[in-house]
PDB file of C-alpha atoms in Angstrom:
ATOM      1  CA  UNK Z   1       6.781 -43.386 -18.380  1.00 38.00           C
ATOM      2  CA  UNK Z   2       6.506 -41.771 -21.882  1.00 39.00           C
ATOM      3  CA  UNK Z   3       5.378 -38.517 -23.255  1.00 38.00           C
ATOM      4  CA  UNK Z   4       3.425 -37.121 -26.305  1.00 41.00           C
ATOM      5  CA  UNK Z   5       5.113 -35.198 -28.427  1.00 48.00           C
ATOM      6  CA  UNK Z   6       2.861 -32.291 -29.675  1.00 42.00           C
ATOM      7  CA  UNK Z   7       0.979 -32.188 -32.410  1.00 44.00           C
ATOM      8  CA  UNK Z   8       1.787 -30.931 -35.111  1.00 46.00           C
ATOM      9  CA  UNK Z   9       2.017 -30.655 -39.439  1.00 50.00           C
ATOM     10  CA  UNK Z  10       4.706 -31.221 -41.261  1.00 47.00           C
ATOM     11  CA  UNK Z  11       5.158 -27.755 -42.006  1.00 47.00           C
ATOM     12  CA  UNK Z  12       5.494 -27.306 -38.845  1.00 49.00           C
ATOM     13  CA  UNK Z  13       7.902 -30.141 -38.360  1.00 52.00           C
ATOM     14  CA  UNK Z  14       9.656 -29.332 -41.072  1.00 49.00           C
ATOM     15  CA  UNK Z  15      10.155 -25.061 -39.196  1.00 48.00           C
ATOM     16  CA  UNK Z  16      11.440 -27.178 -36.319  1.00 47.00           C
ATOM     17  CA  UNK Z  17      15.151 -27.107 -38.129  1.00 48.00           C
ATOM     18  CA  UNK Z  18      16.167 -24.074 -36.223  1.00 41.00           C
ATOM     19  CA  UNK Z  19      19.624 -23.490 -36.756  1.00 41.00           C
ATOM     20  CA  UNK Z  20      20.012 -26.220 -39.332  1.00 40.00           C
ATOM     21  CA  UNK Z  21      21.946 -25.590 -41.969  1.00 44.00           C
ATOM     22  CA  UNK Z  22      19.288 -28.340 -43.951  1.00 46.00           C
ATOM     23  CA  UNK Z  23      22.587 -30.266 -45.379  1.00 45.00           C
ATOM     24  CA  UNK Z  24      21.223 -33.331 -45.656  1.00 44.00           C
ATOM     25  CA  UNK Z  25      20.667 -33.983 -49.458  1.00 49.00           C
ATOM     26  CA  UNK Z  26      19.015 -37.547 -50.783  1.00 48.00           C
ATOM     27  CA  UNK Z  27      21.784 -39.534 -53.077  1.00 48.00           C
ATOM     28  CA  UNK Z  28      20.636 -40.924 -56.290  1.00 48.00           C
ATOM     29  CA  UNK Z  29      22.472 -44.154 -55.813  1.00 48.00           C
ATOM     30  CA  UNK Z  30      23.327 -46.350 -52.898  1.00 39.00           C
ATOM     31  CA  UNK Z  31      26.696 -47.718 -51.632  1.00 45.00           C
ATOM     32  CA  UNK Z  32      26.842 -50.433 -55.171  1.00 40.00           C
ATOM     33  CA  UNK Z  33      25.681 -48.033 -57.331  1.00 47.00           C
ATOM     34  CA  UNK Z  34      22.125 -49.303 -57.758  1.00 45.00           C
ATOM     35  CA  UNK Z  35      18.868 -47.359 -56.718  1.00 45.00           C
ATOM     36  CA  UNK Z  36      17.761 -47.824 -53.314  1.00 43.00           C
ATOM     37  CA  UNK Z  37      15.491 -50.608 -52.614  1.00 45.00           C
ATOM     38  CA  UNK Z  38      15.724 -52.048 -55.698  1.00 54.00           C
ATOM     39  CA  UNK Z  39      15.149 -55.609 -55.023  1.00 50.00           C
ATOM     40  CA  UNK Z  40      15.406 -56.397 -58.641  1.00 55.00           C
ATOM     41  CA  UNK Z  41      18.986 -55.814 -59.447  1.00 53.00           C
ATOM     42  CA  UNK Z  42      21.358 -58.314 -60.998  1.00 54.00           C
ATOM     43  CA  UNK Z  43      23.783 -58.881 -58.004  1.00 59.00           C
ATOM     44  CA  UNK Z  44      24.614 -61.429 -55.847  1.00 67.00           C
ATOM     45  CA  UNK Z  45      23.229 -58.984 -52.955  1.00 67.00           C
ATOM     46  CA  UNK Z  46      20.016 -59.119 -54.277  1.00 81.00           C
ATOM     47  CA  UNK Z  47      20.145 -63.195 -54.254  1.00 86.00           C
ATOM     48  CA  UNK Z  48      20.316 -63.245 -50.507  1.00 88.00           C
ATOM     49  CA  UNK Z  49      17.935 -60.346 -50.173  1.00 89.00           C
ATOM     50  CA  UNK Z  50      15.453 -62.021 -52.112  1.00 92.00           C
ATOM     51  CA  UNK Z  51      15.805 -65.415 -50.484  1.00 94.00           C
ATOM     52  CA  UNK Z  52      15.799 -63.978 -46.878  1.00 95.00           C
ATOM     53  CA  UNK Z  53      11.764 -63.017 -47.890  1.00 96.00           C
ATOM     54  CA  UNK Z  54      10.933 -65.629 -49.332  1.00 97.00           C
ATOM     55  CA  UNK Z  55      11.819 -67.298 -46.024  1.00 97.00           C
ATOM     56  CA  UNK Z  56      10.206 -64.542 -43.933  1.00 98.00           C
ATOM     57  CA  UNK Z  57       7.047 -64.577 -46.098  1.00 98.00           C
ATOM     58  CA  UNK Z  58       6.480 -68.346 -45.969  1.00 98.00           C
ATOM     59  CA  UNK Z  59       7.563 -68.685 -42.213  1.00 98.00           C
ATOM     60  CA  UNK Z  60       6.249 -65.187 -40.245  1.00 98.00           C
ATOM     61  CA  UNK Z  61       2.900 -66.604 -38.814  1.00 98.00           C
ATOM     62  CA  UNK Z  62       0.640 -65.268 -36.534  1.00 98.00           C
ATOM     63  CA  UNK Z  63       1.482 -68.037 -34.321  1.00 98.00           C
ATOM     64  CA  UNK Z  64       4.810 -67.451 -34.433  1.00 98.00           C
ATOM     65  CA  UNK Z  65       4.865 -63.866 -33.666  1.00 98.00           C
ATOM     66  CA  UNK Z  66       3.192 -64.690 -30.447  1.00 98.00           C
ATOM     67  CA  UNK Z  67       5.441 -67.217 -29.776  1.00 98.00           C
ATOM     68  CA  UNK Z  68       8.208 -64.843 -30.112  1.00 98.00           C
ATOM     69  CA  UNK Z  69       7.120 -61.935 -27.794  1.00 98.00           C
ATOM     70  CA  UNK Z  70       6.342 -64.215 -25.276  1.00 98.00           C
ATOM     71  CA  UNK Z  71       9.751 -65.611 -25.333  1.00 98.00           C
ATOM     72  CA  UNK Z  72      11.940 -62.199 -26.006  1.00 98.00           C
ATOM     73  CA  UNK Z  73       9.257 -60.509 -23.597  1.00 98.00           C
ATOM     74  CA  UNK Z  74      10.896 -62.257 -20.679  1.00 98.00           C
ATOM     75  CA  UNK Z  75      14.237 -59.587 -21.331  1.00 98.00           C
ATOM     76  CA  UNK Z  76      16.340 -62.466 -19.733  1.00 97.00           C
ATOM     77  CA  UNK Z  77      19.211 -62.956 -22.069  1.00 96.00           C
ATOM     78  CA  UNK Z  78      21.320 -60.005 -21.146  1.00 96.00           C
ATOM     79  CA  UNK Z  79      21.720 -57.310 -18.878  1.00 98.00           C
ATOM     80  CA  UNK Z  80      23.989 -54.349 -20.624  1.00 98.00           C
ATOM     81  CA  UNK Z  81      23.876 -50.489 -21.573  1.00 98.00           C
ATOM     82  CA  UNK Z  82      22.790 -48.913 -24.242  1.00 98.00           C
ATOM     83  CA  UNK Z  83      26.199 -48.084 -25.920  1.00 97.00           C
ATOM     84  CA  UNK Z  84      27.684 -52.299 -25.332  1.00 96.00           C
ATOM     85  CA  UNK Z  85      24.724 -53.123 -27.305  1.00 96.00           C
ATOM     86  CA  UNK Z  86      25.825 -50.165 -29.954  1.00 94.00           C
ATOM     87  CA  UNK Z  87      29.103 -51.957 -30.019  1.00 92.00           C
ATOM     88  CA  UNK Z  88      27.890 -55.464 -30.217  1.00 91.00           C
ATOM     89  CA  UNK Z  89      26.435 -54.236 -33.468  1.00 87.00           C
ATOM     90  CA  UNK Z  90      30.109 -54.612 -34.680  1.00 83.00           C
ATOM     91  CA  UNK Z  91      29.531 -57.932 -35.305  1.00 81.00           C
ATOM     92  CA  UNK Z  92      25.906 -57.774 -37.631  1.00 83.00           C
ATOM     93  CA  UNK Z  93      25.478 -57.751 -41.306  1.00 74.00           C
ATOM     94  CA  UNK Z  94      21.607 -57.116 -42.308  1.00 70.00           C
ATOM     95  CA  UNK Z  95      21.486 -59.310 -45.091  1.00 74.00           C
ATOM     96  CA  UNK Z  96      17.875 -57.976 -46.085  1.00 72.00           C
ATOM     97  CA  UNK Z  97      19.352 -54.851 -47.049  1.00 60.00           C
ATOM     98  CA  UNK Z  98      20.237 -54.120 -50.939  1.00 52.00           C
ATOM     99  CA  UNK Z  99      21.662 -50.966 -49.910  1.00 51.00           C
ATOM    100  CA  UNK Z 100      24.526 -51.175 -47.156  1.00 55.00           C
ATOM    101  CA  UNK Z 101      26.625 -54.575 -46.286  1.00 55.00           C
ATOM    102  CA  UNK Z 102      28.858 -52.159 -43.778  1.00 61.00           C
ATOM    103  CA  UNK Z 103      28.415 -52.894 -39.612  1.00 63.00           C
ATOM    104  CA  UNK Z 104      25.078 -52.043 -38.451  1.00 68.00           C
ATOM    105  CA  UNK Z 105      27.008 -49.864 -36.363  1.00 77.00           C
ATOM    106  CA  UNK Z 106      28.275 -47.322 -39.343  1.00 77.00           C
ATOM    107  CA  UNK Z 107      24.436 -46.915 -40.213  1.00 81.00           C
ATOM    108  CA  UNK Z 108      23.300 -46.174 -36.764  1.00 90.00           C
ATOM    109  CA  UNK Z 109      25.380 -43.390 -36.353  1.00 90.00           C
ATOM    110  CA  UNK Z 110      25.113 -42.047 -40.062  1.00 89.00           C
ATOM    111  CA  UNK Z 111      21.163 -42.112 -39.597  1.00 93.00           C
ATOM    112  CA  UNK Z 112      21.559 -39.958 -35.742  1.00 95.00           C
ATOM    113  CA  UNK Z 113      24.317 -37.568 -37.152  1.00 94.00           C
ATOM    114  CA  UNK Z 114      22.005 -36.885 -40.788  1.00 93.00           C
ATOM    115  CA  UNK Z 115      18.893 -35.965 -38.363  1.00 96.00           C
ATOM    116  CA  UNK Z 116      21.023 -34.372 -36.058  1.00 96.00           C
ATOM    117  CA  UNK Z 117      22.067 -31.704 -38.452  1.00 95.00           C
ATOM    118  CA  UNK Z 118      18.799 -31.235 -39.947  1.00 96.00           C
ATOM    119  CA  UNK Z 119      17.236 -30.947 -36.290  1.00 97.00           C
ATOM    120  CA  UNK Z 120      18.747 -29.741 -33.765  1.00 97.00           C
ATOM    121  CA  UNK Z 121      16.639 -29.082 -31.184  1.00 97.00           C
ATOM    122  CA  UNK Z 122      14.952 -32.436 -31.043  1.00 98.00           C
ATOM    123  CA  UNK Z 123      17.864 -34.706 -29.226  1.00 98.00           C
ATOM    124  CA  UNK Z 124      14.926 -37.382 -28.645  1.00 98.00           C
ATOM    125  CA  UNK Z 125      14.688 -38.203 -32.350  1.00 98.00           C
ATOM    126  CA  UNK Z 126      18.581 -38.090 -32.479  1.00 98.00           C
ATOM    127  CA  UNK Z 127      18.819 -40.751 -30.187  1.00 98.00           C
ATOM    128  CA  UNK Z 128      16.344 -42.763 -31.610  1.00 98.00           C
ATOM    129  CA  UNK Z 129      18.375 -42.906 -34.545  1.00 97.00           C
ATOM    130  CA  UNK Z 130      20.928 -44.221 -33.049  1.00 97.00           C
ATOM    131  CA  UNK Z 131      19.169 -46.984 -31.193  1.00 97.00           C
ATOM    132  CA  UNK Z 132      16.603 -48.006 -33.873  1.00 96.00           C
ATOM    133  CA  UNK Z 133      18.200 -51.200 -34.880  1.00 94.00           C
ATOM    134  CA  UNK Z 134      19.469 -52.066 -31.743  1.00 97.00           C
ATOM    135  CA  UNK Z 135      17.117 -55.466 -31.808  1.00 97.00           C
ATOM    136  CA  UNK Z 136      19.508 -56.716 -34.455  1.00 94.00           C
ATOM    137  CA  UNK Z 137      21.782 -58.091 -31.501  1.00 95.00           C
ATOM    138  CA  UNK Z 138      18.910 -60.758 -32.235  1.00 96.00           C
ATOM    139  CA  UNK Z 139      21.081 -62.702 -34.693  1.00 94.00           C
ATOM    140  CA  UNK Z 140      23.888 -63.389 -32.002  1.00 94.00           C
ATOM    141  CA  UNK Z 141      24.401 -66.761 -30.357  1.00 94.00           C
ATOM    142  CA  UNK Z 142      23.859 -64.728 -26.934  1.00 94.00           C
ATOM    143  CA  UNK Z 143      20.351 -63.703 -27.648  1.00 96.00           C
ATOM    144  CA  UNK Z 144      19.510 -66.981 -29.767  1.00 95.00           C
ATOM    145  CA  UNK Z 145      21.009 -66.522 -32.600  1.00 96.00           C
ATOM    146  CA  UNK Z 146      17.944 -66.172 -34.941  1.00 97.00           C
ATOM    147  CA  UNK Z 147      18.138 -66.642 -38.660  1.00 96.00           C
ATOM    148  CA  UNK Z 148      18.244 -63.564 -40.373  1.00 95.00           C
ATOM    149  CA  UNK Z 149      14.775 -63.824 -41.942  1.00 97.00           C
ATOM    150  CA  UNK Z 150      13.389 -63.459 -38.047  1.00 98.00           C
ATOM    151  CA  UNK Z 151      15.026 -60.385 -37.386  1.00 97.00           C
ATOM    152  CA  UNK Z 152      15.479 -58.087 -40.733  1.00 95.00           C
ATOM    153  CA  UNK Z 153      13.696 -57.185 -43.328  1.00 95.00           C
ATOM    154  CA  UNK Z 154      10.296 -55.111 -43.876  1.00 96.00           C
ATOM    155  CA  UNK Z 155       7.886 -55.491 -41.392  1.00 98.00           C
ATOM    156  CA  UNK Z 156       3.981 -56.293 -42.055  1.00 98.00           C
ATOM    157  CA  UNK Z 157       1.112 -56.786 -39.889  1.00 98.00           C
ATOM    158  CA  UNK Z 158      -0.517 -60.934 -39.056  1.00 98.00           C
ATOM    159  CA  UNK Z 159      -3.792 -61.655 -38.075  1.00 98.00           C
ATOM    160  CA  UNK Z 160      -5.031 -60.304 -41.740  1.00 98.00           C
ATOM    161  CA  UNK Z 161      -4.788 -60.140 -45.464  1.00 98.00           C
ATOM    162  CA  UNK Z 162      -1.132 -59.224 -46.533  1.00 98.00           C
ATOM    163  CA  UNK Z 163      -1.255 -56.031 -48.524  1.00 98.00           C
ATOM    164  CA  UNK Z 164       0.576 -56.106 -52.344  1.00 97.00           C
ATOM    165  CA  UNK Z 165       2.592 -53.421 -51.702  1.00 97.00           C
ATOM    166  CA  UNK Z 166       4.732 -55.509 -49.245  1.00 98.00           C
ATOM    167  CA  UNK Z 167       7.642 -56.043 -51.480  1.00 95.00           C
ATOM    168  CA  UNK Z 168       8.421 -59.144 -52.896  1.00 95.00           C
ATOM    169  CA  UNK Z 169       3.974 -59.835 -52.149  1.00 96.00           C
ATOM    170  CA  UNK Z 170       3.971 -63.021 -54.191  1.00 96.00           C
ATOM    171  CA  UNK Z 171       5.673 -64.901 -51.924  1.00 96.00           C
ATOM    172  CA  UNK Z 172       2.815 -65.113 -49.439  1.00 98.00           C
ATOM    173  CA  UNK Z 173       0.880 -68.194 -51.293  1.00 97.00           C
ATOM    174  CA  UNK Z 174       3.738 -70.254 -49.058  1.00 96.00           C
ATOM    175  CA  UNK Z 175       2.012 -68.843 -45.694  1.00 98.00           C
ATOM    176  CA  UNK Z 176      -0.622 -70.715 -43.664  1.00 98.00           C
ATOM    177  CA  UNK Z 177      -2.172 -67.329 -42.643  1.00 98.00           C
ATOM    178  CA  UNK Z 178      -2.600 -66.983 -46.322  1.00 98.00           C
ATOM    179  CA  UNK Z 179      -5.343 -69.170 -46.871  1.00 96.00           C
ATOM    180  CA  UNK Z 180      -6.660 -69.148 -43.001  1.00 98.00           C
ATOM    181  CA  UNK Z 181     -10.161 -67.393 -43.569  1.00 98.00           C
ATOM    182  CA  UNK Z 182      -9.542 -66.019 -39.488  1.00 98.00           C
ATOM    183  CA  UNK Z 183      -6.714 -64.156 -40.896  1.00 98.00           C
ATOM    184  CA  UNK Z 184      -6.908 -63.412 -44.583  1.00 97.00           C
ATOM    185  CA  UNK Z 185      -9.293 -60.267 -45.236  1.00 98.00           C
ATOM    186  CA  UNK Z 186      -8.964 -57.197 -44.528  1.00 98.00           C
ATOM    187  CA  UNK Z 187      -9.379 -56.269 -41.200  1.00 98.00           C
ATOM    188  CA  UNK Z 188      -9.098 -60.313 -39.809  1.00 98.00           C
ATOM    189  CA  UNK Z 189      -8.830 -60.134 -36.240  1.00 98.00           C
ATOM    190  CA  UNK Z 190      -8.985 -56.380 -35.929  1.00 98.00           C
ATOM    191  CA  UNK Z 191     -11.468 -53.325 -35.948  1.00 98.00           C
ATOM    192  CA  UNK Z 192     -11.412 -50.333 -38.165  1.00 98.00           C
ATOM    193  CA  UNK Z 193      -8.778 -47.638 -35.862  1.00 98.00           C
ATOM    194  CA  UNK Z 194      -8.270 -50.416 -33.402  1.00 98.00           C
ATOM    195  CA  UNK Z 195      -4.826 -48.553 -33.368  1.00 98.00           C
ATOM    196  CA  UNK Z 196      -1.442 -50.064 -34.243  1.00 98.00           C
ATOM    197  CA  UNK Z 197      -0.450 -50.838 -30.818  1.00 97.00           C
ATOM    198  CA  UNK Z 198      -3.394 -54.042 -31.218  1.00 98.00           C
ATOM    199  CA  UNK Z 199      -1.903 -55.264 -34.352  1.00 98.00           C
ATOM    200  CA  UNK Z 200       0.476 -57.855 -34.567  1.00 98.00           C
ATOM    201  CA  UNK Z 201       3.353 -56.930 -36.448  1.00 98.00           C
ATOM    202  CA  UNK Z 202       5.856 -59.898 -37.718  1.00 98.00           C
ATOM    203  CA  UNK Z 203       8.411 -60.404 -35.429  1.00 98.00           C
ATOM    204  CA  UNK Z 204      11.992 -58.669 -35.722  1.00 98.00           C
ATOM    205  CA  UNK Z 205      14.260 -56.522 -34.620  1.00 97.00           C
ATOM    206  CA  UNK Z 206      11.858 -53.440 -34.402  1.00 98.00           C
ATOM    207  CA  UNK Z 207       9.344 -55.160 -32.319  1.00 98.00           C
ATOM    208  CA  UNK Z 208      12.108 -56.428 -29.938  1.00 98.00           C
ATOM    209  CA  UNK Z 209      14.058 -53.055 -29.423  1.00 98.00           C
ATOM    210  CA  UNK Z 210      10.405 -51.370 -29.143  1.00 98.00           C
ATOM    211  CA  UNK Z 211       9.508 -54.155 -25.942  1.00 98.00           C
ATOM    212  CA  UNK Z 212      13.158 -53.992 -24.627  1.00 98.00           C
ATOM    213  CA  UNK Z 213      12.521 -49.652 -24.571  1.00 98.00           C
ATOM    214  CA  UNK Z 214       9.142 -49.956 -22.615  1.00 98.00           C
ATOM    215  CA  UNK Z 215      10.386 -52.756 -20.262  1.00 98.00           C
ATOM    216  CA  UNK Z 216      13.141 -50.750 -19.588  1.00 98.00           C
ATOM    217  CA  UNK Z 217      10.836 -47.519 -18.712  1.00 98.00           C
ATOM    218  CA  UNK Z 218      12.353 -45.361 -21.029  1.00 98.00           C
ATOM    219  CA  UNK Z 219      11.817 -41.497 -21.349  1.00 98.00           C
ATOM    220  CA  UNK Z 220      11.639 -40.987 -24.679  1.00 98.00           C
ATOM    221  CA  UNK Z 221       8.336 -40.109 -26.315  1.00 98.00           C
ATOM    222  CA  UNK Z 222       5.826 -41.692 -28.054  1.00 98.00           C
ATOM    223  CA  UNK Z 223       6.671 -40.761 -30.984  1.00 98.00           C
ATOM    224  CA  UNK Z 224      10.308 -42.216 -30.551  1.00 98.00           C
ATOM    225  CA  UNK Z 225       8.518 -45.689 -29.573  1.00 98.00           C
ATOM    226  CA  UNK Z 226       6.670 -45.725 -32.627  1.00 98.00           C
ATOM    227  CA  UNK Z 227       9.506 -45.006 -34.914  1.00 98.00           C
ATOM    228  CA  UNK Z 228      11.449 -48.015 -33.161  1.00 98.00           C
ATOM    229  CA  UNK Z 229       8.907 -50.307 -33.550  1.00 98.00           C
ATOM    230  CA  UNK Z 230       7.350 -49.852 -37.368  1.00 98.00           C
ATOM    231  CA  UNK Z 231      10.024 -48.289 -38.985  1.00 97.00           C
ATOM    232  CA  UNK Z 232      10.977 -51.019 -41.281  1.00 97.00           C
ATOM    233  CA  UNK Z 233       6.903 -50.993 -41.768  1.00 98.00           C
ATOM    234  CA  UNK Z 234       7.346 -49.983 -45.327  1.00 96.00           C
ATOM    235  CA  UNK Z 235       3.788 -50.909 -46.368  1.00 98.00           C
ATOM    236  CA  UNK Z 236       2.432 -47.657 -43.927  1.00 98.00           C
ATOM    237  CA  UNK Z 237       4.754 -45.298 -44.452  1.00 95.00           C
ATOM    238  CA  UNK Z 238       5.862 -45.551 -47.941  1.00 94.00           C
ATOM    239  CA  UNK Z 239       2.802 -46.797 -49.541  1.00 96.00           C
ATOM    240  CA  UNK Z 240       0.109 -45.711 -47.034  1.00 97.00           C
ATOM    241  CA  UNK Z 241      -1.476 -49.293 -46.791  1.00 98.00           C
ATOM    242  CA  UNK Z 242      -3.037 -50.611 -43.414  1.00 98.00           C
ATOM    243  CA  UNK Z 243      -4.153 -46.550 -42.060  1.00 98.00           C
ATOM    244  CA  UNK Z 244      -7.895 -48.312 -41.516  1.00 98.00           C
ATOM    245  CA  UNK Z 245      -6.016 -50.375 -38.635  1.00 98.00           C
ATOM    246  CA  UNK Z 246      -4.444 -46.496 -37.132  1.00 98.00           C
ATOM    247  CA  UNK Z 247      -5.832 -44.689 -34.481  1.00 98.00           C
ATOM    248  CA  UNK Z 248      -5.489 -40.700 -34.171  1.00 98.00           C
ATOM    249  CA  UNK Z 249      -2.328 -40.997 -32.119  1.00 98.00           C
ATOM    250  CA  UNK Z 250      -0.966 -43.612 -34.814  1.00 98.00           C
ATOM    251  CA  UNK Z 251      -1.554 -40.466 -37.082  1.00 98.00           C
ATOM    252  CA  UNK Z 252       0.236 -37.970 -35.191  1.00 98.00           C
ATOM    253  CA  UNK Z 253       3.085 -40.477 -34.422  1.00 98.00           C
ATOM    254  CA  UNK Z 254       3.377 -41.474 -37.933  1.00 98.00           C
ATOM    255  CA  UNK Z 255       4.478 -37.506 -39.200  1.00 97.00           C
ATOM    256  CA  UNK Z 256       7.616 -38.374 -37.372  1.00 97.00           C
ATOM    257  CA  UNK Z 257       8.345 -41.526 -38.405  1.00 98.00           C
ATOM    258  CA  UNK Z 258       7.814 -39.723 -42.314  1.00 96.00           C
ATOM    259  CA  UNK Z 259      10.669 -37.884 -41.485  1.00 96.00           C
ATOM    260  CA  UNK Z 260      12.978 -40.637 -39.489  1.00 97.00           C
ATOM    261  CA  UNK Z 261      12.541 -42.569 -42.557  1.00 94.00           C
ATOM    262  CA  UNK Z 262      14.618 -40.633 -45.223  1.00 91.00           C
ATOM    263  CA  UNK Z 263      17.303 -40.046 -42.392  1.00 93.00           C
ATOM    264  CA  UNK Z 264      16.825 -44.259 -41.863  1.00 86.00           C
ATOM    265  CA  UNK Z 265      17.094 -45.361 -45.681  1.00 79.00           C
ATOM    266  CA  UNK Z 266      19.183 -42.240 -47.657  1.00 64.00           C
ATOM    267  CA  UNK Z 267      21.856 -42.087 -44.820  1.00 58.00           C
ATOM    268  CA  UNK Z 268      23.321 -45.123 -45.747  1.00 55.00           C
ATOM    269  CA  UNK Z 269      26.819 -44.552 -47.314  1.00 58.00           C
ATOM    270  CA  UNK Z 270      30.408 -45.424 -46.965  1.00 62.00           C
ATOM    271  CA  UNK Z 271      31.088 -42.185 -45.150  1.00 69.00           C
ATOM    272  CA  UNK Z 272      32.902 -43.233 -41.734  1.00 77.00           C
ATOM    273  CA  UNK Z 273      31.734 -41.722 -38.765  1.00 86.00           C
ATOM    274  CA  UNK Z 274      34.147 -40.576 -35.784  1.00 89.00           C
ATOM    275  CA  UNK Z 275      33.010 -42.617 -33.266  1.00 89.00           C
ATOM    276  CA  UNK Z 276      35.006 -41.513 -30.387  1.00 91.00           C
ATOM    277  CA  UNK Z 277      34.212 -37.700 -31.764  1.00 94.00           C
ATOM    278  CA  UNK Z 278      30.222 -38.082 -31.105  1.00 94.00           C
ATOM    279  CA  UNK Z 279      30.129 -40.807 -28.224  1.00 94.00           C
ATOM    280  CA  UNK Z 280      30.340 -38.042 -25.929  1.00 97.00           C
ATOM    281  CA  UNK Z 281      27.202 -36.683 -27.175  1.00 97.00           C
ATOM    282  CA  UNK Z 282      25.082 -39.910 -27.597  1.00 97.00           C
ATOM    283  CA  UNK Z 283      26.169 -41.536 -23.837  1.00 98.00           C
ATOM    284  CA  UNK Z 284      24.831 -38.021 -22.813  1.00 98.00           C
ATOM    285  CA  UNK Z 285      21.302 -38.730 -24.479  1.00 98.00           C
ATOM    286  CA  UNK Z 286      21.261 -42.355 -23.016  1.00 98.00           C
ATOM    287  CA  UNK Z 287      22.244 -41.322 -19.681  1.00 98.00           C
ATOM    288  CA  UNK Z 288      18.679 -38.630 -20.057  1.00 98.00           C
ATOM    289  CA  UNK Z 289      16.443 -41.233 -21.646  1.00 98.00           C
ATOM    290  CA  UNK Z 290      17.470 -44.610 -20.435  1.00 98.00           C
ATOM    291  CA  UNK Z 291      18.584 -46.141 -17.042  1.00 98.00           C
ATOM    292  CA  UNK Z 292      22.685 -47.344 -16.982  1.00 98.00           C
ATOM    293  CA  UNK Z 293      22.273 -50.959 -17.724  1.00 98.00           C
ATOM    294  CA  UNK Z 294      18.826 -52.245 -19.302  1.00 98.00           C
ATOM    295  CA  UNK Z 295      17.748 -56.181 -19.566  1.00 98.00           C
ATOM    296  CA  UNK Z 296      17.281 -57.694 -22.853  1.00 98.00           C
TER     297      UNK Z 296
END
């Protein structure tokens, strides 16, 4: 069972950082010295980045999301905790970002330890930093080894028109959805504030981590399951696009996921963590939010 959390502004959000010390500063450059998300750069990073979309954009159908959920909806490839599937994490690269090539591990707990200074008081959203890209596990033999284009990346909705501000947009004419006339308009298969929770989003790690949470009745809030699920959703939350699909809890959800997102993207650094300094603290969040061992 899940909860709402209240509603509220971001001024308000932003008063929630009682006792903060507000430390958290953005960096002007990321770990190679380039700006962040600049897919553009002249560096063999930014090869595979780009090539990993074009794959995603010509290959993420609305056929094949379904496909997908069905299959990873089962949660029958592995039964494990929380924190084995933090470790496992040890042994991913996330070749879709320009920003980072350290373990996905080292960015987990740099994103929960940034919004854990900042806020305090709100161990839910520290946890969900921590276990946001979870579903990366996704590109290991164990859970069927996917190729990297099915499980990274930016996230967009199927089942209508793609939006240009998905990066690298151009890429699209390679999709069948692209020139099906079910799915390329506006609101295709949808209704004006059908809410997000109706929309198909392409498949990936997010989706996977947000159906492996609610499978596995998980406490945390709402607000927690919405940051899992569309926070590599650029399109919304950077460049407002799709808010005629939203409904009003989409809205209220989406303040949060505003905030997650500079913890999320500016975190990233080569700044080691203490692991066995803040484990303490984290098993003590999953042991409140999620059961001992979950099925994935």
């Amino acid at each position: 069972m899940t909860f709402l959390v209240a509603q509220t502004d971001h001024a308000e959000l932003e008063n929630k950082k009682a006792n903060s010390d507000g430390i958290f500063v953005v960096p002007g450059n990321n770990a190679f010295g380039n700006s962040f998300r600049d897919y553009n750069a002249e560096a063999e990073r930014q090869k595979i980045v780009r090539e990993l979309y074009r794959q995603s954009h010509i290959n993420q159908t609305y056929d094949f999301v379904k496909k997908m959920r069905e299959e990873y909806g089962k949660m029958n490839k592995v039964e494990m905790s929380i924190w084995e599937c933090c470790e496992l994490l040890n042994e991913v690269v996330d070749d879709s970002d320009p920003d980072l090539d350290e373990p996905q591990i080292e960015h987990l707990l740099q994103t929960a330890e940034a919004i854990r200074k900042d806020y305090p008081n709100e161990d839910w959203l520290h946890l969900t930093g921590l276990i946001h890209d979870l579903g990366k596990v996704l590109l290991l033999p164990s859970f069927g080894g996917l190729p990297q284009w099915a499980v990274v990346g930016d996230t967009f909705p199927l089942g209508c028109a793609f939006d240009e501000s998905i990066v690298l947009h151009e890429q699209f004419k390679g999709n069948p959805d692209n020139n099906n006339p079910t799915y390329n308009t506006k609101y295709g298969v949808y209704s004006e504030g059908c809410g997000l929770n109706n929309v198909v989003m392409s498949w990936g790690h997010d989706d996977y981590m947000y159906l492996v949470a609610k499978a596995n009745k998980t406490t945390l809030p709402s607000a927690a399951l919405f940051i899992i699920r569309y926070h590599s959703f650029y399109p919304l939350h950077k460049s407002g696009a799709y808010t005629h699909l939203m409904n009003e809890e989409d809205h209220e959800n989406l303040k949060w996921l505003q905030i997650f997102s500079k913890y999320d993207l500016y975190s990233k650094s080569n700044v080691r963590i203490d692991v066995e300094k803040v484990k303490p603290y984290y098993m003590s969040l999953i042991e409140k939010y999620f059961p001992a061992k979950l099925k994935w």
